[in-house]
Coordinates of C-alpha atoms and ligand atoms in Angstrom, one line a residue:
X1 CA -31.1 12.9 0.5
X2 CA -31.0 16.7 0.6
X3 CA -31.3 19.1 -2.2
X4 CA -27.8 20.0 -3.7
X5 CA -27.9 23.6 -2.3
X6 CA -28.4 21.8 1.4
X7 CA -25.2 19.7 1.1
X8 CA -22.7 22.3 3.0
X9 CA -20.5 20.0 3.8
X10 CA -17.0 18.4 2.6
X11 CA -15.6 15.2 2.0
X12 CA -11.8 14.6 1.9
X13 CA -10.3 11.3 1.7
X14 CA -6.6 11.3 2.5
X15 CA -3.6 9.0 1.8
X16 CA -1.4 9.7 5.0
X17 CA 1.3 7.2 4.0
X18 CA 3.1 4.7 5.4
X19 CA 3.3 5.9 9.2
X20 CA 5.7 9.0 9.9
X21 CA 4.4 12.5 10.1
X22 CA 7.4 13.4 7.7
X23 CA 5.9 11.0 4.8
X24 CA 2.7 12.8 4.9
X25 CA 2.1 15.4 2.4
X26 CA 1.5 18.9 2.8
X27 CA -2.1 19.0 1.6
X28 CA -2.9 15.7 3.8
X29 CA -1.7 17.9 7.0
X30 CA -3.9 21.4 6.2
X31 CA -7.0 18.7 5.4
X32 CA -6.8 16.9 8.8
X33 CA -5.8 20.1 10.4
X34 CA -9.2 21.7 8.5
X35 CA -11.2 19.1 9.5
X36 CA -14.1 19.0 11.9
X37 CA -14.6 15.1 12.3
X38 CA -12.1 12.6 11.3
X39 CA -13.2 9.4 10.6
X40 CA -11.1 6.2 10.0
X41 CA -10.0 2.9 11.5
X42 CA -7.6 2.7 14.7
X43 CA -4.4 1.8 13.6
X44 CA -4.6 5.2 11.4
X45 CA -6.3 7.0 13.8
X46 CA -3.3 6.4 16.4
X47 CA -0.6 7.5 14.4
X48 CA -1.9 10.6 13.8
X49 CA -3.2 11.4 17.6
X50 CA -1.2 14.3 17.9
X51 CA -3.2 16.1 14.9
X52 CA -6.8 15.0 16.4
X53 CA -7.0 17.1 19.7
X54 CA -10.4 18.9 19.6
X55 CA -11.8 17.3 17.0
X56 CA -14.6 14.6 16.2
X57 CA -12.8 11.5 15.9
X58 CA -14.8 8.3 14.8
X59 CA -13.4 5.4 15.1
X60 CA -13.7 2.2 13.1
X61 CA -12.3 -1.3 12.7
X62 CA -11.1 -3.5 9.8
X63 CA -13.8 -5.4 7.8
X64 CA -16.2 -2.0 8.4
X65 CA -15.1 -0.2 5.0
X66 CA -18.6 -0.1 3.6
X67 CA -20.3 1.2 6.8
X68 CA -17.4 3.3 7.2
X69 CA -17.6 5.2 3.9
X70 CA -21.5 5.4 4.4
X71 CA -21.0 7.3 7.5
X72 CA -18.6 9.4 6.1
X73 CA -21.0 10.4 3.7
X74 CA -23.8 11.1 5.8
X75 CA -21.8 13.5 8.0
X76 CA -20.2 15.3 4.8
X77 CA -23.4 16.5 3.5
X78 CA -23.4 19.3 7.1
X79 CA -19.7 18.9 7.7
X80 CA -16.4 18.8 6.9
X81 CA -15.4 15.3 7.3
X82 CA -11.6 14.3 6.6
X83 CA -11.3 10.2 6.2
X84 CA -7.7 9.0 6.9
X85 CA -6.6 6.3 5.1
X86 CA -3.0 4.0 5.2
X87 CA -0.3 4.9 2.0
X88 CA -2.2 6.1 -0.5
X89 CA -6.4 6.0 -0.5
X90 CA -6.7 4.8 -3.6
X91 CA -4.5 1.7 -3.5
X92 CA -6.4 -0.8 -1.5
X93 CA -7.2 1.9 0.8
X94 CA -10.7 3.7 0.9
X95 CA -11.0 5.9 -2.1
X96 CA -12.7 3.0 -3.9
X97 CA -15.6 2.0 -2.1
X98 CA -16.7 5.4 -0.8
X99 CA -16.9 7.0 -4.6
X100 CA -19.0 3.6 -5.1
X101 CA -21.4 4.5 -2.0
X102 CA -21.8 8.1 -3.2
X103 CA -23.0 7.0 -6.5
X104 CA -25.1 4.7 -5.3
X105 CA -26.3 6.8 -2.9
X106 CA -26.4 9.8 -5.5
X107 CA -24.9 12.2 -3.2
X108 CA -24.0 15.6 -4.4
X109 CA -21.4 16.0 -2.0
X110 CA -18.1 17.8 -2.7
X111 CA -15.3 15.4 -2.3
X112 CA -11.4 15.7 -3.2
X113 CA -9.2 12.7 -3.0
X114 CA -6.1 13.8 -1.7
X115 CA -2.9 11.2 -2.6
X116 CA -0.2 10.0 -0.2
X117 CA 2.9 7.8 -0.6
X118 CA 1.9 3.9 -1.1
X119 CA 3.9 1.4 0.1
X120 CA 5.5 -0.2 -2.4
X121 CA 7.1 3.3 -3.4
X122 CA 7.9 3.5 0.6
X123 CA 9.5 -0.2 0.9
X124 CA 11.2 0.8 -2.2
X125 CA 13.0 3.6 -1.0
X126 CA 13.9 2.2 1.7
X127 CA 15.8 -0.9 -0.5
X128 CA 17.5 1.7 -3.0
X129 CA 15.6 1.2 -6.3
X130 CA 14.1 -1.4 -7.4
X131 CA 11.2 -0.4 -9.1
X132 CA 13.1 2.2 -11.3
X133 CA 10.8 1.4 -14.8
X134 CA 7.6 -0.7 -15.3
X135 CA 6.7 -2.7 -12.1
X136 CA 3.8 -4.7 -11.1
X137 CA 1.6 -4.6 -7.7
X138 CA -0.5 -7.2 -6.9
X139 CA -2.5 -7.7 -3.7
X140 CA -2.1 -11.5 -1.9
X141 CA -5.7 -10.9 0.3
X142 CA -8.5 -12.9 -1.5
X143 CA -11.0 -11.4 1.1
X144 CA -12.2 -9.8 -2.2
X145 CA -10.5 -11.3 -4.8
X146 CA -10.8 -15.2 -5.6
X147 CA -7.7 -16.8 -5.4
X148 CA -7.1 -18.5 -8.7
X149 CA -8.0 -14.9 -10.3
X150 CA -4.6 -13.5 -8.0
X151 CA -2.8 -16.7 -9.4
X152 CA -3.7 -15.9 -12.8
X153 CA -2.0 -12.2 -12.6
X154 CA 0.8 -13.8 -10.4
X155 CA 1.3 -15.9 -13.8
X156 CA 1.1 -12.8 -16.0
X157 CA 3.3 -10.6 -14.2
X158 CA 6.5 -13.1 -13.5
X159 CA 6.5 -14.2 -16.6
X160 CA 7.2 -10.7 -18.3
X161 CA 10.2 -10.4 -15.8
X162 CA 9.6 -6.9 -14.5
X163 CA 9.6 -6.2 -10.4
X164 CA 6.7 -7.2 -8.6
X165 CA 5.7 -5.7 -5.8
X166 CA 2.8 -7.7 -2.8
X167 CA 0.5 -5.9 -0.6
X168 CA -1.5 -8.0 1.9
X169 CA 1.0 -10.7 1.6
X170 CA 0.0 -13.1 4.8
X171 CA -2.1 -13.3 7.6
X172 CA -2.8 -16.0 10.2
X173 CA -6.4 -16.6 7.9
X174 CA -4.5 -17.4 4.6
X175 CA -0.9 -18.3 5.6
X176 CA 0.1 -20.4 2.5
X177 CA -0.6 -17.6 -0.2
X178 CA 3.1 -15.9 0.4
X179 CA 4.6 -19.6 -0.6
X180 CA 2.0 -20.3 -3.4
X181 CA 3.4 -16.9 -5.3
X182 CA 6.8 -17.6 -4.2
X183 CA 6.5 -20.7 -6.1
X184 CA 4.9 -18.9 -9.2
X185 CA 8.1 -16.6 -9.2
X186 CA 10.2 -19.4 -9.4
X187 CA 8.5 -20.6 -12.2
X188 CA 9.7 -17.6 -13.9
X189 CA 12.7 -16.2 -12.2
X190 CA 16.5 -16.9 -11.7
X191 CA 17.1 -18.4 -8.3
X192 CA 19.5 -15.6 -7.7
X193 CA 16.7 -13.0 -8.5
X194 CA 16.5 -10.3 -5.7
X195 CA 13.5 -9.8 -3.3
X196 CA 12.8 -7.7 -0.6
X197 CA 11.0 -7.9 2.3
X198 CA 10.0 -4.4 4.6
X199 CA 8.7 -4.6 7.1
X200 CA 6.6 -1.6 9.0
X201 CA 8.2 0.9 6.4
X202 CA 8.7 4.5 8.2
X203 CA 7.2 3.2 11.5
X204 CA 8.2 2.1 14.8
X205 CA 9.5 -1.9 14.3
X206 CA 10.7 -1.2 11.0
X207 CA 12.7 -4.1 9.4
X208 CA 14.4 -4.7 6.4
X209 CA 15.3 -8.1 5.0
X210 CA 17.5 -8.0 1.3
X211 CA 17.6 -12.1 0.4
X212 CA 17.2 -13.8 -2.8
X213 CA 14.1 -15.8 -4.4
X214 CA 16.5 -19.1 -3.5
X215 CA 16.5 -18.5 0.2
X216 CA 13.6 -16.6 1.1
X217 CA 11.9 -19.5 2.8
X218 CA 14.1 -18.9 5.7
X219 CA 12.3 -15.5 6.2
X220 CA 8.9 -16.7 5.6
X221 CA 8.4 -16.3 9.5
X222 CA 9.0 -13.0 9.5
X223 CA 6.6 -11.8 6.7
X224 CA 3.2 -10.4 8.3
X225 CA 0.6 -8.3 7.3
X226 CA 2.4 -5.4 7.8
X227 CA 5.4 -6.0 5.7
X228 CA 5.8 -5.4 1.9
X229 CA 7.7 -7.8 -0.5
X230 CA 9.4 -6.7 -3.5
X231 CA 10.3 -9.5 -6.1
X232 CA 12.8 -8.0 -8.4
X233 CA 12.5 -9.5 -12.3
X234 CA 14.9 -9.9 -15.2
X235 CA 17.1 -6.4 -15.0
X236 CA 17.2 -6.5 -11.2
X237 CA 20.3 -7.1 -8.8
X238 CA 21.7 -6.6 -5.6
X239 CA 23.2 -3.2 -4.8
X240 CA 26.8 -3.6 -3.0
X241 CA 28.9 -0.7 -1.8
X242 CA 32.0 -2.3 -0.5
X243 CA 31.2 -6.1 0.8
X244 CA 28.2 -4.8 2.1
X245 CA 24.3 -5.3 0.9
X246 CA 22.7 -2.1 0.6
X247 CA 19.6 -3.2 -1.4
X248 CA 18.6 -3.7 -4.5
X249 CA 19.2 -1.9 -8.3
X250 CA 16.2 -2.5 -11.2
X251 CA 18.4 -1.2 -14.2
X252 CA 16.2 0.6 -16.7
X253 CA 18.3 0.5 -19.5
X254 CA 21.1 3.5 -19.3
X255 CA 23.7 1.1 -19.5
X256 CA 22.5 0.3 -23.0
X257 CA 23.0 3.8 -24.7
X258 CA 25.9 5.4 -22.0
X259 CA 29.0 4.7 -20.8
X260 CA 29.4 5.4 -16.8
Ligands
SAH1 N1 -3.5 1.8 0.9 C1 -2.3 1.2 1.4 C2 -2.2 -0.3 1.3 C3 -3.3 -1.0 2.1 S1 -3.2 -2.7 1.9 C4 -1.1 1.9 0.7 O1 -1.2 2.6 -0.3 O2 0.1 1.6 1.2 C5 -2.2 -3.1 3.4 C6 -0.8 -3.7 3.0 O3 0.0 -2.6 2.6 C7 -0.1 -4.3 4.1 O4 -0.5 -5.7 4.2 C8 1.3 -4.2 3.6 O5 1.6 -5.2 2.6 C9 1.3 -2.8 3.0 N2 1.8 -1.8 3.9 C10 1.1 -0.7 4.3 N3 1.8 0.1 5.1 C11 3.1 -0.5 5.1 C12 4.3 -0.1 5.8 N4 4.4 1.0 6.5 N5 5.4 -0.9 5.7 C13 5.3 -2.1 4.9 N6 4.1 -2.4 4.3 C14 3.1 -1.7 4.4

């Protein structure tokens, strides 16, 4: 590793949300636009193509995280090196491991970690507002975290009745984790309890399904890993205008102290 003084370089790691330009902040654009290389894996890479021309674009897959960030940190001790990353970086995204590598590494590096919109506050928006006071996010994958550990918090959060939102919540590796939480919910939760399921949130395919936790079984085909499911808890209802479904309300209590 260099001296400090030698490390004229930059690391920025940036949320770019959940797959429109217009979801992407300001300071995520000027970074990428700043940039000299841009380094992150394909899917994020393509959605942002437009931005890339002229620049150093490294490109790398799923399952590469750790080599990923260590590369990103070798380049940013000479250059200024922007790593995109899906929603926001720091929720199940990159921020995590690369601040572990540059410790480890002891890497004097500037770095700035710059936020971008997750997706459960994307699916939520897109579903009206169901997350509208304490909420829950849990992650289905147990690439990294054992399975009875995610039932555990499954336990944990249905059982205090607020909304829960799941990231990662099937794949063709684990396809029977969706149904084991569903059944957890139910455990918990009102048959009539809302839950949503977005799919592809601000991106081309996107799809929105507003069911209930007694008949989401008949959509179980159509959650992926790019979807987000929100499970709404004890205050939570479906939100009508006229005889038609428009999402989902998680009351936070005004109804208590006004009159409206
Ligand atoms: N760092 C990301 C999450 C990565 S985990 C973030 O902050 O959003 C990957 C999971 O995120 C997917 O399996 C899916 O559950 C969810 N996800 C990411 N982008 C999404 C989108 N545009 N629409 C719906 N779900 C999305």
């Amino acid at each position: 590793m260099p001296s400090p003084a030698e490390y004229t370089g930059s690391l920025v790691i940036v949320g770019i949300g959940p797959g429109s330009r217009d979801q992407m902040t300001a300071r995520a654009l000027k970074v990428i636009a700043g940039a000299e290389i841009v380094i992150g894996n394909n899917t994020y890479l393509d959605q942002l193509e437009p931005l890339l021309v002229g620049k150093n674009v490294i490109r790398s897959s799923m399952g590469k995280e750790v080599e990923r960030a260590k590369t990103a940190i070798r380049l940013a001790q000479k250059r200024h090196v922007a790593m995109v990353s899906g929603g926001d970086a720091g929720v199940y995204g990159m921020a995590g491991i690369v601040l572990e590598v540059l410790e480890h590494e002891k890497a004097e590096i500037k770095v700035e970690i710059v936020p971008g919109v997750t997706a459960a506050n994307a699916a939520a928006s897109r579903v009206g507002s169901p997350l509208s006071g304490d909420f829950a996010v849990i992650s289905l994958s147990d690439l990294l975290t054992p399975l009875d550990v995610i039932e555990k918090r499954l336990e944990a959060v249905f059982s205090i009745g607020i909304p829960v939102v799941l990231y990662n919540p099937k794949s063709r590796g684990r396809p029977h984790n969706f149904s084991g939480a569903i059944s957890i919910a139910r455990k918990y939760l009102g048959e009539n309890t809302p839950l949503a399921l977005v799919k592809n949130a601000y991106r081309e395919g996107e799809e929105i399904i507003i069911t209930t936790l007694c008949d989401v079984e008949e959509y179980y085909g159509k959650v992926d890993m790019h979807t987000t499911v929100i499970i709404g808890g004890f205050e939570s209802r479906i939100w009508r205008m006229g005889q038609d479904v428009k999402g989902i309300i998680t009351q936070r209590g005004y109804h208590r102290k006004y009159v409206y």
